[in-house]
């Protein structure tokens, strides 16, 4: 399976997996955590790895889909504190940081669903469409909780929805619907027959 091959080299501490609540199997939890770990381990000058290191997985669940009872729906809840390096000039969570985190976190429910259904796709893929709505600011010190669900795993695209909320007040900070496509496999001309 592509998920296991791609993320196989990333070691995850078993205690980290046990700290994540939810009914998902350890295999599902490990694959989801590894997916974010790959973003946090990028080398070179970038603030991406730094901000990803603050994310904590709260729960990973595989639930009955309320609209299609014969199917399941993966749900992943994460949280992170708004720290100084994430803020804009006004002292609130920067929209650039939030969009980066939501872009990467919104794939986690798709990765969980793909693991459960034994899909062989590349769930990192490419963001085809990101539709953000910003509702409120998150000042320095806010604990942000991201609730992410897999809406669908199509033949070539994967759709998820995420809501970022103030964990203390429940106020919605931002919502995003994301459609991702798996990476295109390059055409091999050496295999083509003329």
Short mmCIF file of N, CA and C in Angstrom, two decimals:
data_model
loop_
_atom_site.label_atom_id
_atom_site.label_comp_id
_atom_site.label_asym_id
_atom_site.label_seq_id
_atom_site.Cartn_x
_atom_site.Cartn_y
_atom_site.Cartn_z
N UNK A 1 0.83 -1.18 0.00
CA UNK A 1 0.00 0.00 0.00
C UNK A 1 0.88 1.25 0.00
N UNK A 2 0.55 2.23 -0.79
CA UNK A 2 1.35 3.44 -0.93
C UNK A 2 1.52 4.14 0.40
N UNK A 3 0.48 4.20 1.21
CA UNK A 3 0.56 4.89 2.50
C UNK A 3 1.67 4.27 3.34
N UNK A 4 1.69 2.96 3.43
CA UNK A 4 2.71 2.30 4.25
C UNK A 4 4.10 2.47 3.64
N UNK A 5 4.21 2.41 2.33
CA UNK A 5 5.51 2.57 1.68
C UNK A 5 6.04 3.98 1.87
N UNK A 6 5.19 4.97 1.68
CA UNK A 6 5.63 6.36 1.74
C UNK A 6 6.00 6.76 3.16
N UNK A 7 5.23 6.35 4.15
CA UNK A 7 5.43 6.80 5.51
C UNK A 7 6.20 5.79 6.35
N UNK A 8 6.59 4.68 5.76
CA UNK A 8 7.23 3.61 6.51
C UNK A 8 8.50 3.99 7.22
N UNK A 9 9.26 4.94 6.68
CA UNK A 9 10.55 5.29 7.27
C UNK A 9 10.45 6.27 8.44
N UNK A 10 9.27 6.80 8.72
CA UNK A 10 9.09 7.75 9.81
C UNK A 10 8.74 6.97 11.08
N UNK A 11 9.56 7.12 12.12
CA UNK A 11 9.30 6.43 13.39
C UNK A 11 8.39 7.29 14.26
N UNK A 12 7.36 6.68 14.81
CA UNK A 12 6.44 7.35 15.72
C UNK A 12 6.51 6.66 17.07
N UNK A 13 6.71 7.44 18.11
CA UNK A 13 6.77 6.92 19.47
C UNK A 13 5.43 6.28 19.84
N UNK A 14 5.41 5.02 20.27
CA UNK A 14 4.15 4.36 20.64
C UNK A 14 3.35 5.12 21.71
N UNK A 15 4.03 5.83 22.62
CA UNK A 15 3.33 6.61 23.64
C UNK A 15 2.53 7.74 23.00
N UNK A 16 3.04 8.31 21.92
CA UNK A 16 2.33 9.36 21.20
C UNK A 16 1.03 8.82 20.63
N UNK A 17 1.09 7.61 20.09
CA UNK A 17 -0.11 6.97 19.52
C UNK A 17 -1.12 6.68 20.62
N UNK A 18 -0.66 6.17 21.75
CA UNK A 18 -1.56 5.85 22.86
C UNK A 18 -2.23 7.08 23.45
N UNK A 19 -1.60 8.24 23.31
CA UNK A 19 -2.16 9.49 23.85
C UNK A 19 -3.31 10.03 23.00
N UNK A 20 -3.46 9.51 21.79
CA UNK A 20 -4.52 9.97 20.90
C UNK A 20 -5.79 9.19 21.19
N UNK A 21 -6.87 9.90 21.55
CA UNK A 21 -8.16 9.26 21.82
C UNK A 21 -8.81 8.84 20.51
N UNK A 22 -9.94 8.17 20.60
CA UNK A 22 -10.70 7.80 19.41
C UNK A 22 -10.71 6.31 19.18
N UNK A 23 -11.64 5.87 18.32
CA UNK A 23 -11.82 4.45 18.08
C UNK A 23 -11.01 3.90 16.92
N UNK A 24 -10.23 4.74 16.25
CA UNK A 24 -9.41 4.26 15.13
C UNK A 24 -8.33 3.31 15.64
N UNK A 25 -7.95 2.38 14.79
CA UNK A 25 -6.90 1.43 15.16
C UNK A 25 -5.56 2.15 15.28
N UNK A 26 -4.61 1.52 15.93
CA UNK A 26 -3.27 2.10 16.03
C UNK A 26 -2.66 2.30 14.65
N UNK A 27 -2.94 1.39 13.71
CA UNK A 27 -2.40 1.54 12.36
C UNK A 27 -2.90 2.84 11.71
N UNK A 28 -4.17 3.12 11.86
CA UNK A 28 -4.73 4.36 11.31
C UNK A 28 -4.10 5.57 11.99
N UNK A 29 -4.02 5.53 13.31
CA UNK A 29 -3.43 6.65 14.05
C UNK A 29 -1.99 6.89 13.64
N UNK A 30 -1.22 5.82 13.50
CA UNK A 30 0.19 5.95 13.12
C UNK A 30 0.31 6.58 11.74
N UNK A 31 -0.48 6.13 10.77
CA UNK A 31 -0.39 6.69 9.42
C UNK A 31 -0.76 8.17 9.38
N UNK A 32 -1.77 8.56 10.15
CA UNK A 32 -2.18 9.96 10.19
C UNK A 32 -1.08 10.81 10.84
N UNK A 33 -0.53 10.35 11.94
CA UNK A 33 0.53 11.10 12.62
C UNK A 33 1.76 11.20 11.71
N UNK A 34 2.10 10.12 11.03
CA UNK A 34 3.24 10.14 10.11
C UNK A 34 3.03 11.14 8.98
N UNK A 35 1.80 11.25 8.51
CA UNK A 35 1.51 12.20 7.44
C UNK A 35 1.88 13.63 7.84
N UNK A 36 1.55 14.02 9.06
CA UNK A 36 1.91 15.36 9.51
C UNK A 36 3.40 15.45 9.84
N UNK A 37 3.96 14.39 10.37
CA UNK A 37 5.39 14.39 10.69
C UNK A 37 6.24 14.67 9.46
N UNK A 38 5.83 14.19 8.31
CA UNK A 38 6.60 14.45 7.09
C UNK A 38 6.63 15.95 6.79
N UNK A 39 5.54 16.65 7.06
CA UNK A 39 5.53 18.11 6.86
C UNK A 39 6.40 18.81 7.89
N UNK A 40 6.48 18.26 9.08
CA UNK A 40 7.27 18.88 10.14
C UNK A 40 8.76 18.61 10.00
N UNK A 41 9.14 17.69 9.14
CA UNK A 41 10.55 17.32 9.01
C UNK A 41 11.21 17.86 7.75
N UNK A 42 10.59 18.81 7.10
CA UNK A 42 11.18 19.40 5.90
C UNK A 42 12.45 20.12 6.30
N UNK A 43 13.51 19.92 5.52
CA UNK A 43 14.78 20.56 5.84
C UNK A 43 14.92 21.85 5.05
N UNK A 44 15.76 22.75 5.56
CA UNK A 44 16.01 24.00 4.86
C UNK A 44 15.30 25.15 5.54
N UNK A 45 15.51 26.35 5.01
CA UNK A 45 14.91 27.54 5.63
C UNK A 45 13.41 27.61 5.36
N UNK A 46 12.62 27.38 6.39
CA UNK A 46 11.17 27.42 6.26
C UNK A 46 10.57 27.50 7.64
N UNK A 47 9.45 28.22 7.78
CA UNK A 47 8.76 28.24 9.06
C UNK A 47 7.77 27.09 9.17
N UNK A 48 7.54 26.36 8.09
CA UNK A 48 6.60 25.25 8.10
C UNK A 48 6.87 24.20 9.17
N UNK A 49 8.09 23.65 9.22
CA UNK A 49 8.36 22.63 10.23
C UNK A 49 8.16 23.14 11.66
N UNK A 50 8.53 24.37 11.88
CA UNK A 50 8.39 24.95 13.21
C UNK A 50 6.92 25.01 13.64
N UNK A 51 6.04 25.50 12.78
CA UNK A 51 4.64 25.63 13.18
C UNK A 51 3.95 24.28 13.29
N UNK A 52 4.36 23.32 12.46
CA UNK A 52 3.75 21.99 12.54
C UNK A 52 4.12 21.28 13.84
N UNK A 53 5.25 21.64 14.41
CA UNK A 53 5.68 20.96 15.64
C UNK A 53 4.77 21.26 16.82
N UNK A 54 3.93 22.30 16.73
CA UNK A 54 3.01 22.64 17.83
C UNK A 54 1.70 21.85 17.77
N UNK A 55 1.45 21.17 16.67
CA UNK A 55 0.18 20.46 16.50
C UNK A 55 0.16 19.18 17.33
N UNK A 56 -0.97 18.96 18.02
CA UNK A 56 -1.16 17.74 18.82
C UNK A 56 -2.44 17.07 18.34
N UNK A 57 -2.37 15.77 18.14
CA UNK A 57 -3.57 15.01 17.76
C UNK A 57 -4.38 14.72 19.02
N UNK A 58 -5.65 15.09 18.99
CA UNK A 58 -6.55 14.89 20.12
C UNK A 58 -7.29 13.56 19.97
N UNK A 59 -7.91 13.36 18.80
CA UNK A 59 -8.65 12.11 18.57
C UNK A 59 -8.70 11.78 17.08
N UNK A 60 -8.77 10.50 16.80
CA UNK A 60 -8.92 9.99 15.44
C UNK A 60 -9.99 8.91 15.51
N UNK A 61 -11.09 9.15 14.80
CA UNK A 61 -12.23 8.23 14.85
C UNK A 61 -12.65 7.81 13.45
N UNK A 62 -13.23 6.62 13.38
CA UNK A 62 -13.90 6.15 12.17
C UNK A 62 -15.35 5.92 12.58
N UNK A 63 -16.25 6.74 12.04
CA UNK A 63 -17.64 6.78 12.48
C UNK A 63 -18.58 6.38 11.36
N UNK A 64 -19.80 5.97 11.70
CA UNK A 64 -20.79 5.75 10.65
C UNK A 64 -21.10 7.09 9.97
N UNK A 65 -21.20 7.08 8.66
CA UNK A 65 -21.52 8.30 7.92
C UNK A 65 -23.02 8.56 8.09
N UNK A 66 -23.41 9.72 8.65
CA UNK A 66 -24.83 9.96 8.90
C UNK A 66 -25.67 10.03 7.62
N UNK A 67 -25.04 10.39 6.51
CA UNK A 67 -25.77 10.48 5.24
C UNK A 67 -25.81 9.17 4.47
N UNK A 68 -24.84 8.32 4.73
CA UNK A 68 -24.75 7.02 4.05
C UNK A 68 -24.40 5.97 5.10
N UNK A 69 -25.42 5.44 5.80
CA UNK A 69 -25.17 4.54 6.94
C UNK A 69 -24.32 3.30 6.62
N UNK A 70 -24.27 2.88 5.36
CA UNK A 70 -23.47 1.71 5.00
C UNK A 70 -21.99 2.05 4.84
N UNK A 71 -21.64 3.33 4.98
CA UNK A 71 -20.24 3.76 4.84
C UNK A 71 -19.73 4.36 6.15
N UNK A 72 -18.41 4.49 6.22
CA UNK A 72 -17.81 5.14 7.38
C UNK A 72 -17.29 6.52 6.99
N UNK A 73 -16.97 7.29 8.01
CA UNK A 73 -16.45 8.64 7.82
C UNK A 73 -15.35 8.85 8.85
N UNK A 74 -14.16 9.20 8.39
CA UNK A 74 -13.06 9.45 9.32
C UNK A 74 -13.15 10.88 9.83
N UNK A 75 -12.81 11.05 11.11
CA UNK A 75 -12.81 12.36 11.75
C UNK A 75 -11.52 12.47 12.56
N UNK A 76 -10.79 13.57 12.35
CA UNK A 76 -9.54 13.79 13.06
C UNK A 76 -9.63 15.16 13.74
N UNK A 77 -9.33 15.19 15.03
CA UNK A 77 -9.32 16.44 15.78
C UNK A 77 -7.89 16.70 16.25
N UNK A 78 -7.42 17.90 15.95
CA UNK A 78 -6.08 18.32 16.37
C UNK A 78 -6.20 19.66 17.10
N UNK A 79 -5.13 20.05 17.76
CA UNK A 79 -5.11 21.38 18.36
C UNK A 79 -3.69 21.90 18.40
N UNK A 80 -3.61 23.22 18.44
CA UNK A 80 -2.31 23.88 18.55
C UNK A 80 -2.51 25.24 19.22
N UNK A 81 -1.49 25.70 19.97
CA UNK A 81 -1.57 27.02 20.59
C UNK A 81 -1.07 28.08 19.60
N UNK A 82 -1.62 29.27 19.69
CA UNK A 82 -1.11 30.39 18.89
C UNK A 82 0.10 30.94 19.64
N UNK A 83 1.28 30.75 19.07
CA UNK A 83 2.54 31.19 19.69
C UNK A 83 3.07 32.40 18.91
N UNK A 84 4.02 33.14 19.47
CA UNK A 84 4.49 34.38 18.82
C UNK A 84 4.92 34.22 17.35
N UNK A 85 5.58 33.13 17.02
CA UNK A 85 6.05 32.98 15.63
C UNK A 85 4.91 32.74 14.63
N UNK A 86 3.69 32.53 15.13
CA UNK A 86 2.53 32.32 14.26
C UNK A 86 1.70 33.59 14.06
N UNK A 87 2.07 34.68 14.74
CA UNK A 87 1.21 35.86 14.73
C UNK A 87 1.58 36.86 13.65
N UNK A 88 0.57 37.68 13.30
CA UNK A 88 0.77 38.77 12.35
C UNK A 88 1.13 40.04 13.12
N UNK A 89 1.17 41.17 12.43
CA UNK A 89 1.57 42.43 13.06
C UNK A 89 0.58 42.91 14.12
N UNK A 90 -0.63 42.36 14.12
CA UNK A 90 -1.64 42.74 15.12
C UNK A 90 -1.66 41.80 16.32
N UNK A 91 -0.80 40.79 16.31
CA UNK A 91 -0.73 39.86 17.43
C UNK A 91 -1.75 38.74 17.38
N UNK A 92 -2.34 38.52 16.21
CA UNK A 92 -3.30 37.42 16.01
C UNK A 92 -2.70 36.37 15.10
N UNK A 93 -3.31 35.19 15.10
CA UNK A 93 -2.86 34.11 14.23
C UNK A 93 -2.85 34.60 12.79
N UNK A 94 -1.72 34.49 12.15
CA UNK A 94 -1.55 34.92 10.76
C UNK A 94 -2.39 34.04 9.84
N UNK A 95 -3.04 34.66 8.86
CA UNK A 95 -3.82 33.86 7.91
C UNK A 95 -2.90 32.96 7.09
N UNK A 96 -1.66 33.37 6.86
CA UNK A 96 -0.72 32.52 6.11
C UNK A 96 -0.41 31.25 6.90
N UNK A 97 -0.19 31.40 8.19
CA UNK A 97 0.08 30.23 9.05
C UNK A 97 -1.16 29.34 9.11
N UNK A 98 -2.33 29.95 9.33
CA UNK A 98 -3.55 29.18 9.43
C UNK A 98 -3.86 28.44 8.14
N UNK A 99 -3.69 29.09 7.00
CA UNK A 99 -3.97 28.40 5.73
C UNK A 99 -2.99 27.25 5.51
N UNK A 100 -1.74 27.44 5.88
CA UNK A 100 -0.76 26.36 5.73
C UNK A 100 -1.13 25.17 6.62
N UNK A 101 -1.46 25.46 7.87
CA UNK A 101 -1.82 24.38 8.78
C UNK A 101 -3.10 23.67 8.33
N UNK A 102 -4.11 24.45 7.94
CA UNK A 102 -5.36 23.83 7.51
C UNK A 102 -5.18 23.03 6.22
N UNK A 103 -4.32 23.51 5.33
CA UNK A 103 -4.03 22.77 4.10
C UNK A 103 -3.48 21.39 4.45
N UNK A 104 -2.54 21.35 5.36
CA UNK A 104 -1.91 20.07 5.72
C UNK A 104 -2.77 19.23 6.66
N UNK A 105 -3.44 19.87 7.61
CA UNK A 105 -4.26 19.11 8.55
C UNK A 105 -5.52 18.56 7.90
N UNK A 106 -6.04 19.26 6.89
CA UNK A 106 -7.29 18.79 6.28
C UNK A 106 -7.12 17.49 5.50
N UNK A 107 -5.89 17.11 5.22
CA UNK A 107 -5.69 15.82 4.55
C UNK A 107 -5.69 14.66 5.53
N UNK A 108 -5.62 14.95 6.83
CA UNK A 108 -5.48 13.86 7.79
C UNK A 108 -6.69 12.94 7.86
N UNK A 109 -7.90 13.48 7.74
CA UNK A 109 -9.09 12.61 7.75
C UNK A 109 -9.14 11.75 6.50
N UNK A 110 -8.71 12.32 5.37
CA UNK A 110 -8.66 11.52 4.13
C UNK A 110 -7.65 10.39 4.27
N UNK A 111 -6.52 10.68 4.90
CA UNK A 111 -5.51 9.64 5.12
C UNK A 111 -6.05 8.55 6.04
N UNK A 112 -6.79 8.95 7.08
CA UNK A 112 -7.40 7.96 7.98
C UNK A 112 -8.41 7.10 7.23
N UNK A 113 -9.27 7.74 6.46
CA UNK A 113 -10.28 7.00 5.69
C UNK A 113 -9.62 6.09 4.67
N UNK A 114 -8.57 6.58 4.03
CA UNK A 114 -7.85 5.76 3.05
C UNK A 114 -7.20 4.55 3.67
N UNK A 115 -6.68 4.69 4.88
CA UNK A 115 -6.08 3.55 5.58
C UNK A 115 -7.14 2.52 5.93
N UNK A 116 -8.28 2.99 6.43
CA UNK A 116 -9.38 2.08 6.81
C UNK A 116 -9.90 1.31 5.60
N UNK A 117 -10.03 1.99 4.48
CA UNK A 117 -10.59 1.36 3.28
C UNK A 117 -9.52 0.73 2.38
N UNK A 118 -8.27 0.73 2.87
CA UNK A 118 -7.15 0.10 2.15
C UNK A 118 -6.93 0.68 0.76
N UNK A 119 -7.08 2.01 0.64
CA UNK A 119 -6.83 2.69 -0.62
C UNK A 119 -5.34 2.76 -0.89
N UNK A 120 -4.96 2.76 -2.14
CA UNK A 120 -3.56 2.77 -2.52
C UNK A 120 -3.15 4.12 -3.14
N UNK A 121 -3.82 5.18 -2.71
CA UNK A 121 -3.59 6.50 -3.29
C UNK A 121 -2.47 7.26 -2.57
N UNK A 122 -2.01 8.32 -3.22
CA UNK A 122 -1.07 9.25 -2.63
C UNK A 122 -1.90 10.37 -2.01
N UNK A 123 -2.12 10.32 -0.70
CA UNK A 123 -3.01 11.27 -0.06
C UNK A 123 -2.36 12.62 0.21
N UNK A 124 -1.05 12.72 0.04
CA UNK A 124 -0.43 14.04 0.12
C UNK A 124 -0.86 14.84 -1.09
N UNK A 125 -0.65 14.28 -2.25
CA UNK A 125 -1.14 14.86 -3.49
C UNK A 125 -0.95 16.34 -3.64
N UNK A 126 -1.83 16.94 -4.41
CA UNK A 126 -1.78 18.35 -4.74
C UNK A 126 -3.13 18.96 -4.40
N UNK A 127 -3.11 20.11 -3.74
CA UNK A 127 -4.36 20.81 -3.44
C UNK A 127 -4.94 21.34 -4.75
N UNK A 128 -6.08 20.83 -5.11
CA UNK A 128 -6.74 21.25 -6.34
C UNK A 128 -7.63 22.46 -6.08
N UNK A 129 -8.28 22.47 -4.93
CA UNK A 129 -9.17 23.57 -4.56
C UNK A 129 -9.17 23.72 -3.05
N UNK A 130 -8.93 24.94 -2.59
CA UNK A 130 -9.00 25.27 -1.17
C UNK A 130 -9.95 26.44 -1.02
N UNK A 131 -11.04 26.23 -0.35
CA UNK A 131 -12.02 27.30 -0.16
C UNK A 131 -12.07 27.66 1.32
N UNK A 132 -11.44 28.79 1.65
CA UNK A 132 -11.36 29.24 3.03
C UNK A 132 -12.41 30.31 3.31
N UNK A 133 -12.94 30.28 4.51
CA UNK A 133 -13.75 31.38 5.03
C UNK A 133 -13.19 31.70 6.41
N UNK A 134 -12.80 32.96 6.59
CA UNK A 134 -12.26 33.39 7.88
C UNK A 134 -13.36 34.09 8.65
N UNK A 135 -13.60 33.65 9.89
CA UNK A 135 -14.71 34.14 10.68
C UNK A 135 -14.28 35.04 11.83
N UNK A 136 -13.17 34.73 12.47
CA UNK A 136 -12.75 35.50 13.65
C UNK A 136 -11.24 35.41 13.81
N UNK A 137 -10.70 36.33 14.59
CA UNK A 137 -9.27 36.32 14.88
C UNK A 137 -8.98 35.37 16.04
N UNK A 138 -7.75 34.92 16.09
CA UNK A 138 -7.27 34.08 17.20
C UNK A 138 -6.04 34.76 17.77
N UNK A 139 -6.20 35.50 18.87
CA UNK A 139 -5.06 36.21 19.44
C UNK A 139 -4.00 35.28 20.02
N UNK A 140 -2.83 35.83 20.22
CA UNK A 140 -1.73 35.11 20.84
C UNK A 140 -2.21 34.42 22.11
N UNK A 141 -1.87 33.15 22.27
CA UNK A 141 -2.26 32.38 23.45
C UNK A 141 -3.52 31.55 23.26
N UNK A 142 -4.25 31.78 22.17
CA UNK A 142 -5.47 31.01 21.91
C UNK A 142 -5.11 29.56 21.62
N UNK A 143 -5.89 28.64 22.15
CA UNK A 143 -5.74 27.23 21.79
C UNK A 143 -6.74 26.99 20.66
N UNK A 144 -6.22 26.62 19.48
CA UNK A 144 -7.06 26.39 18.31
C UNK A 144 -7.28 24.90 18.14
N UNK A 145 -8.54 24.51 17.98
CA UNK A 145 -8.88 23.11 17.74
C UNK A 145 -9.40 22.98 16.31
N UNK A 146 -8.85 22.02 15.58
CA UNK A 146 -9.25 21.79 14.19
C UNK A 146 -9.99 20.45 14.12
N UNK A 147 -11.23 20.51 13.66
CA UNK A 147 -12.08 19.33 13.51
C UNK A 147 -12.20 19.06 12.02
N UNK A 148 -11.72 17.91 11.59
CA UNK A 148 -11.59 17.61 10.17
C UNK A 148 -12.32 16.31 9.85
N UNK A 149 -13.14 16.32 8.80
CA UNK A 149 -13.83 15.10 8.37
C UNK A 149 -13.57 14.85 6.89
N UNK A 150 -13.52 13.58 6.55
CA UNK A 150 -13.39 13.17 5.15
C UNK A 150 -14.80 13.17 4.56
N UNK A 151 -15.00 13.94 3.50
CA UNK A 151 -16.29 13.98 2.83
C UNK A 151 -16.39 12.91 1.75
N UNK A 152 -15.31 12.72 0.99
CA UNK A 152 -15.35 11.68 -0.03
C UNK A 152 -13.94 11.33 -0.50
N UNK A 153 -13.79 10.08 -0.90
CA UNK A 153 -12.57 9.62 -1.56
C UNK A 153 -13.00 9.14 -2.94
N UNK A 154 -12.82 10.00 -3.92
CA UNK A 154 -13.21 9.64 -5.28
C UNK A 154 -12.12 8.86 -5.98
N UNK A 155 -12.33 8.61 -7.26
CA UNK A 155 -11.34 7.86 -8.03
C UNK A 155 -10.03 8.63 -8.17
N UNK A 156 -10.10 9.97 -8.31
CA UNK A 156 -8.88 10.77 -8.47
C UNK A 156 -8.77 11.93 -7.50
N UNK A 157 -9.85 12.25 -6.80
CA UNK A 157 -9.78 13.38 -5.89
C UNK A 157 -10.36 13.00 -4.53
N UNK A 158 -9.92 13.74 -3.52
CA UNK A 158 -10.29 13.48 -2.13
C UNK A 158 -10.79 14.79 -1.53
N UNK A 159 -11.94 14.76 -0.88
CA UNK A 159 -12.54 15.98 -0.36
C UNK A 159 -12.68 15.91 1.16
N UNK A 160 -12.32 17.01 1.81
CA UNK A 160 -12.45 17.08 3.27
C UNK A 160 -12.94 18.46 3.67
N UNK A 161 -13.45 18.54 4.90
CA UNK A 161 -13.90 19.81 5.47
C UNK A 161 -13.26 19.93 6.85
N UNK A 162 -12.77 21.13 7.15
CA UNK A 162 -12.17 21.37 8.46
C UNK A 162 -12.70 22.67 9.03
N UNK A 163 -12.89 22.68 10.34
CA UNK A 163 -13.27 23.88 11.07
C UNK A 163 -12.23 24.12 12.15
N UNK A 164 -11.72 25.34 12.18
CA UNK A 164 -10.80 25.75 13.23
C UNK A 164 -11.59 26.59 14.23
N UNK A 165 -11.55 26.19 15.50
CA UNK A 165 -12.32 26.88 16.55
C UNK A 165 -11.42 27.27 17.70
N UNK A 166 -11.85 28.28 18.42
CA UNK A 166 -11.23 28.61 19.69
C UNK A 166 -11.66 27.49 20.64
N UNK A 167 -10.70 26.71 21.14
CA UNK A 167 -11.02 25.54 21.96
C UNK A 167 -11.72 25.93 23.26
N UNK A 168 -11.47 27.13 23.76
CA UNK A 168 -12.08 27.55 25.03
C UNK A 168 -13.50 28.07 24.84
N UNK A 169 -13.73 28.89 23.80
CA UNK A 169 -15.04 29.52 23.63
C UNK A 169 -15.92 28.82 22.60
N UNK A 170 -15.34 28.02 21.72
CA UNK A 170 -16.09 27.36 20.66
C UNK A 170 -16.31 28.23 19.44
N UNK A 171 -15.84 29.48 19.48
CA UNK A 171 -16.01 30.39 18.34
C UNK A 171 -15.26 29.87 17.12
N UNK A 172 -15.94 29.89 15.97
CA UNK A 172 -15.29 29.44 14.73
C UNK A 172 -14.32 30.51 14.25
N UNK A 173 -13.09 30.10 13.99
CA UNK A 173 -12.05 30.99 13.49
C UNK A 173 -12.00 30.93 11.96
N UNK A 174 -12.07 29.72 11.42
CA UNK A 174 -12.03 29.56 9.96
C UNK A 174 -12.61 28.21 9.58
N UNK A 175 -13.12 28.13 8.37
CA UNK A 175 -13.57 26.86 7.80
C UNK A 175 -12.90 26.69 6.44
N UNK A 176 -12.70 25.46 6.06
CA UNK A 176 -12.10 25.18 4.76
C UNK A 176 -12.70 23.90 4.20
N UNK A 177 -12.95 23.92 2.91
CA UNK A 177 -13.28 22.71 2.16
C UNK A 177 -12.14 22.53 1.18
N UNK A 178 -11.57 21.35 1.18
CA UNK A 178 -10.41 21.10 0.34
C UNK A 178 -10.65 19.90 -0.57
N UNK A 179 -10.24 20.06 -1.82
CA UNK A 179 -10.21 18.94 -2.76
C UNK A 179 -8.75 18.74 -3.14
N UNK A 180 -8.27 17.53 -2.93
CA UNK A 180 -6.89 17.19 -3.29
C UNK A 180 -6.91 16.12 -4.36
N UNK A 181 -5.90 16.14 -5.19
CA UNK A 181 -5.69 15.10 -6.20
C UNK A 181 -4.40 14.38 -5.89
N UNK A 182 -4.39 13.08 -6.10
CA UNK A 182 -3.15 12.34 -5.97
C UNK A 182 -2.18 12.80 -7.04
N UNK A 183 -0.91 12.68 -6.75
CA UNK A 183 0.11 13.08 -7.72
C UNK A 183 -0.02 12.25 -8.99
N UNK A 184 0.18 12.88 -10.12
CA UNK A 184 0.11 12.19 -11.39
C UNK A 184 1.37 11.36 -11.58
N UNK A 185 1.19 10.14 -11.98
CA UNK A 185 2.33 9.27 -12.25
C UNK A 185 2.87 9.65 -13.63
N UNK A 186 4.18 9.97 -13.71
CA UNK A 186 4.74 10.38 -15.00
C UNK A 186 4.58 9.28 -16.06
N UNK A 187 4.30 9.71 -17.27
CA UNK A 187 4.18 8.78 -18.39
C UNK A 187 5.57 8.29 -18.75
N UNK A 188 5.71 7.00 -18.90
CA UNK A 188 7.03 6.43 -19.23
C UNK A 188 7.09 6.14 -20.71
N UNK A 189 7.84 6.95 -21.41
CA UNK A 189 7.94 6.79 -22.86
C UNK A 189 8.66 5.50 -23.23
N UNK A 190 9.51 5.01 -22.34
CA UNK A 190 10.24 3.78 -22.67
C UNK A 190 9.31 2.57 -22.68
N UNK A 191 8.11 2.70 -22.11
CA UNK A 191 7.16 1.60 -22.10
C UNK A 191 6.13 1.72 -23.23
N UNK A 192 6.08 2.88 -23.85
CA UNK A 192 5.08 3.11 -24.90
C UNK A 192 5.47 2.36 -26.17
N UNK A 193 4.45 1.79 -26.81
CA UNK A 193 4.69 1.10 -28.07
C UNK A 193 4.17 1.97 -29.19
N UNK A 194 4.97 2.12 -30.19
CA UNK A 194 4.57 2.95 -31.34
C UNK A 194 3.91 2.09 -32.39
#
